[in-house]
CSV table of C-alpha atoms in Angstrom, one decimal:
chain,number,residue,atom,x,y,z
A,1,UNK,CA,0.0,0.0,0.0
A,2,UNK,CA,2.8,2.5,0.7
A,3,UNK,CA,4.0,2.3,-2.9
A,4,UNK,CA,0.7,3.7,-4.0
A,5,UNK,CA,0.1,6.1,-1.2
A,6,UNK,CA,3.4,7.9,-0.9
A,7,UNK,CA,1.6,11.3,-0.9
A,8,UNK,CA,-1.5,12.4,0.9
A,9,UNK,CA,-3.6,15.6,1.2
A,10,UNK,CA,-3.4,17.6,4.4
A,11,UNK,CA,-4.5,21.0,5.7
A,12,UNK,CA,-1.4,22.8,6.9
A,13,UNK,CA,-1.1,25.9,9.0
A,14,UNK,CA,1.9,27.5,7.4
A,15,UNK,CA,1.9,30.6,9.6
A,16,UNK,CA,-0.5,33.0,11.4
A,17,UNK,CA,-3.7,33.2,9.2
A,18,UNK,CA,-2.2,30.9,6.5
A,19,UNK,CA,-4.0,27.6,5.8
A,20,UNK,CA,-3.0,25.6,2.7
A,21,UNK,CA,-4.2,22.3,1.4
A,22,UNK,CA,-1.1,20.5,0.3
A,23,UNK,CA,0.3,17.2,-0.9
A,24,UNK,CA,2.6,15.9,1.9
A,25,UNK,CA,4.4,12.5,2.4
A,26,UNK,CA,2.2,9.8,3.9
A,27,UNK,CA,3.6,8.9,7.3
A,28,UNK,CA,5.1,5.5,7.9
A,29,UNK,CA,4.2,4.0,11.3
A,30,UNK,CA,7.1,3.3,13.6
A,31,UNK,CA,7.4,-0.1,15.4
A,32,UNK,CA,5.1,1.0,18.3
A,33,UNK,CA,2.7,3.0,16.1
A,34,UNK,CA,-0.3,2.5,13.9
A,35,UNK,CA,-1.3,4.3,10.7
A,36,UNK,CA,-4.8,5.7,10.9
A,37,UNK,CA,-6.9,6.6,7.9
A,38,UNK,CA,-8.8,9.6,9.2
A,39,UNK,CA,-12.5,9.5,8.7
A,40,UNK,CA,-13.7,12.4,10.9
A,41,UNK,CA,-11.8,15.3,12.6
A,42,UNK,CA,-13.4,17.9,14.7
A,43,UNK,CA,-12.4,21.6,14.8
A,44,UNK,CA,-11.4,22.7,18.3
A,45,UNK,CA,-11.0,26.3,19.5
A,46,UNK,CA,-7.3,25.4,20.0
A,47,UNK,CA,-7.1,24.8,16.2
A,48,UNK,CA,-8.5,28.3,15.6
A,49,UNK,CA,-6.2,30.0,18.1
A,50,UNK,CA,-3.2,28.3,16.5
A,51,UNK,CA,-4.4,29.4,13.0
A,52,UNK,CA,-4.7,33.0,14.3
A,53,UNK,CA,-1.1,32.8,15.6
A,54,UNK,CA,-2.0,32.3,19.3
A,55,UNK,CA,-0.7,29.3,21.2
A,56,UNK,CA,-1.0,27.7,24.5
A,57,UNK,CA,2.5,26.4,24.3
A,58,UNK,CA,5.9,27.3,22.8
A,59,UNK,CA,5.9,23.7,21.4
A,60,UNK,CA,3.6,24.7,18.6
A,61,UNK,CA,5.6,25.5,15.5
A,62,UNK,CA,4.6,26.3,11.9
A,63,UNK,CA,4.1,24.5,9.6
A,64,UNK,CA,1.8,22.2,11.4
A,65,UNK,CA,-1.0,19.8,10.4
A,66,UNK,CA,-3.7,20.6,13.0
A,67,UNK,CA,-6.5,18.4,14.4
A,68,UNK,CA,-6.6,16.4,17.7
A,69,UNK,CA,-10.3,15.3,17.8
A,70,UNK,CA,-10.4,12.5,15.3
A,71,UNK,CA,-11.4,8.9,14.5
A,72,UNK,CA,-10.6,6.6,11.7
A,73,UNK,CA,-9.6,3.1,10.6
A,74,UNK,CA,-6.3,1.3,11.2
A,75,UNK,CA,-4.5,1.0,7.9
A,76,UNK,CA,-1.2,-0.4,9.0
A,77,UNK,CA,0.5,-1.4,12.2
A,78,UNK,CA,4.1,-1.3,13.4
A,79,UNK,CA,6.1,-4.4,14.2
A,80,UNK,CA,5.6,-4.3,18.0
A,81,UNK,CA,1.9,-3.5,18.0
A,82,UNK,CA,-0.4,-6.2,19.4
A,83,UNK,CA,-3.5,-4.3,20.7
A,84,UNK,CA,-5.1,-3.6,17.4
A,85,UNK,CA,-5.5,-5.0,13.9
A,86,UNK,CA,-5.7,-3.5,10.4
A,87,UNK,CA,-9.3,-2.5,9.6
A,88,UNK,CA,-10.4,-1.8,13.2
A,89,UNK,CA,-12.2,1.5,13.9
A,90,UNK,CA,-10.5,3.7,16.5
A,91,UNK,CA,-10.8,7.0,18.3
A,92,UNK,CA,-7.6,8.8,19.3
A,93,UNK,CA,-6.4,10.0,22.8
A,94,UNK,CA,-4.7,13.2,21.9
A,95,UNK,CA,-2.1,13.1,24.7
A,96,UNK,CA,1.1,11.2,23.9
A,97,UNK,CA,3.0,11.0,27.2
A,98,UNK,CA,6.6,9.7,27.3
A,99,UNK,CA,5.6,7.2,30.1
A,100,UNK,CA,9.2,7.6,31.5
A,101,UNK,CA,9.3,10.9,33.4
A,102,UNK,CA,8.4,11.2,37.1
A,103,UNK,CA,4.9,12.6,36.3
A,104,UNK,CA,4.1,9.7,34.0
A,105,UNK,CA,5.3,7.2,36.5
A,106,UNK,CA,3.0,8.8,39.1
A,107,UNK,CA,0.0,8.5,36.7
A,108,UNK,CA,0.0,12.3,36.0
A,109,UNK,CA,0.6,12.0,32.2
A,110,UNK,CA,-1.1,15.3,31.6
A,111,UNK,CA,2.0,16.9,33.2
A,112,UNK,CA,4.5,14.8,31.2
A,113,UNK,CA,7.8,16.6,30.8
A,114,UNK,CA,8.0,15.5,27.1
A,115,UNK,CA,4.3,15.6,26.2
A,116,UNK,CA,3.4,15.3,22.5
A,117,UNK,CA,0.0,15.7,20.9
A,118,UNK,CA,-1.5,15.4,17.4
A,119,UNK,CA,-2.3,18.7,15.8
A,120,UNK,CA,-0.2,20.6,18.4
A,121,UNK,CA,3.3,19.2,18.5
A,122,UNK,CA,3.1,16.4,15.9
A,123,UNK,CA,1.0,16.1,12.7
A,124,UNK,CA,-2.7,15.8,13.4
A,125,UNK,CA,-6.0,14.7,12.0
A,126,UNK,CA,-6.5,17.3,9.3
A,127,UNK,CA,-4.9,14.9,6.9
A,128,UNK,CA,-5.8,11.6,5.2
A,129,UNK,CA,-3.5,9.6,7.4
A,130,UNK,CA,-1.8,10.0,10.8
A,131,UNK,CA,0.8,7.9,12.6
A,132,UNK,CA,-0.3,7.4,16.2
A,133,UNK,CA,1.3,5.6,19.2
A,134,UNK,CA,-0.6,2.3,19.5
A,135,UNK,CA,-1.3,3.0,23.2
A,136,UNK,CA,-3.3,6.2,22.1
A,137,UNK,CA,-6.0,4.4,20.0
A,138,UNK,CA,-9.2,3.1,21.4
A,139,UNK,CA,-11.4,0.7,19.4
A,140,UNK,CA,-15.1,1.2,19.1
A,141,UNK,CA,-17.9,-0.8,17.5
A,142,UNK,CA,-21.4,0.5,18.1
A,143,UNK,CA,-21.1,4.2,17.2
A,144,UNK,CA,-20.2,6.1,14.1
A,145,UNK,CA,-17.0,8.0,13.3
A,146,UNK,CA,-18.7,11.3,14.0
A,147,UNK,CA,-19.5,10.3,17.6
A,148,UNK,CA,-16.1,8.7,18.1
A,149,UNK,CA,-14.4,11.9,17.1
A,150,UNK,CA,-16.2,13.5,20.0
A,151,UNK,CA,-14.6,11.2,22.6
A,152,UNK,CA,-11.9,13.8,23.6
A,153,UNK,CA,-14.3,16.7,23.9
A,154,UNK,CA,-16.7,14.5,25.9
A,155,UNK,CA,-13.9,13.4,28.2
A,156,UNK,CA,-13.2,17.0,29.1
A,157,UNK,CA,-16.9,17.6,29.7
A,158,UNK,CA,-17.2,14.5,31.9
A,159,UNK,CA,-14.2,15.7,34.0
A,160,UNK,CA,-15.9,19.1,34.4
A,161,UNK,CA,-19.2,17.6,35.4
A,162,UNK,CA,-17.5,15.4,38.0
A,163,UNK,CA,-15.9,18.6,39.5
A,164,UNK,CA,-19.2,20.5,39.3
A,165,UNK,CA,-21.1,17.8,41.2
A,166,UNK,CA,-24.5,18.6,39.7
A,167,UNK,CA,-27.3,17.2,41.8
A,168,UNK,CA,-31.0,16.6,41.0
A,169,UNK,CA,-32.9,19.9,40.9
A,170,UNK,CA,-29.8,22.1,40.6
A,171,UNK,CA,-29.7,25.3,38.4
A,172,UNK,CA,-26.8,25.2,36.0
A,173,UNK,CA,-25.3,28.0,34.0
A,174,UNK,CA,-23.5,27.0,30.8
A,175,UNK,CA,-21.7,29.8,29.0
A,176,UNK,CA,-21.4,29.0,25.3
A,177,UNK,CA,-23.4,26.8,22.9
A,178,UNK,CA,-20.6,25.2,21.0
A,179,UNK,CA,-19.9,21.4,21.1
A,180,UNK,CA,-18.5,21.6,24.6
A,181,UNK,CA,-21.5,23.7,25.9
A,182,UNK,CA,-24.0,21.3,24.2
A,183,UNK,CA,-22.3,18.3,25.7
A,184,UNK,CA,-22.4,20.0,29.1
A,185,UNK,CA,-26.1,20.6,28.6
A,186,UNK,CA,-26.8,17.0,27.9
A,187,UNK,CA,-24.9,15.7,30.9
A,188,UNK,CA,-26.3,18.3,33.2
A,189,UNK,CA,-29.8,17.3,32.2
A,190,UNK,CA,-28.9,13.6,32.6
A,191,UNK,CA,-27.7,14.5,36.2
A,192,UNK,CA,-31.1,15.9,37.0
A,193,UNK,CA,-30.5,19.6,36.6
A,194,UNK,CA,-33.9,21.4,36.7
A,195,UNK,CA,-32.9,24.6,34.9
């Protein structure tokens, strides 16, 4: 397959305010990686900030293929990969910790000293294919690619809801009616919020 697919289409942020659709080399998965054929990729506010030249980290460098909320199909697997097979549908965890630093060893991977992430520090899902660490893919079966691409936004909402501790009959204020706001609305109602 790689002989045929040496090039792929990708959306590339080339600089502040500069987005180009380009032919770029198709990635080759390393021994502990999988190649995902992207089916759906969401647009996050982080993507928009990066396009505007704003950044949450000095690690973001142009040019960059954005996109960290994506799902797709395993197209190829590295030599050491055992947790998935070609053809399986997967959602992506957009945090690639080193699993070696003191934070990772104390189960605080979000503070990893060498944290990488698709669409922020490494190529992301606004492309036809992405190489992803095998530990960062999660198989799914009974939902579509659109829903699976919402796994990461939903995870942030679940975390916020757990911290908010919404109880039956509570009044809840949600600021914003984007994807995150609408997911908060659904979970607040499911928790019994009255207004």
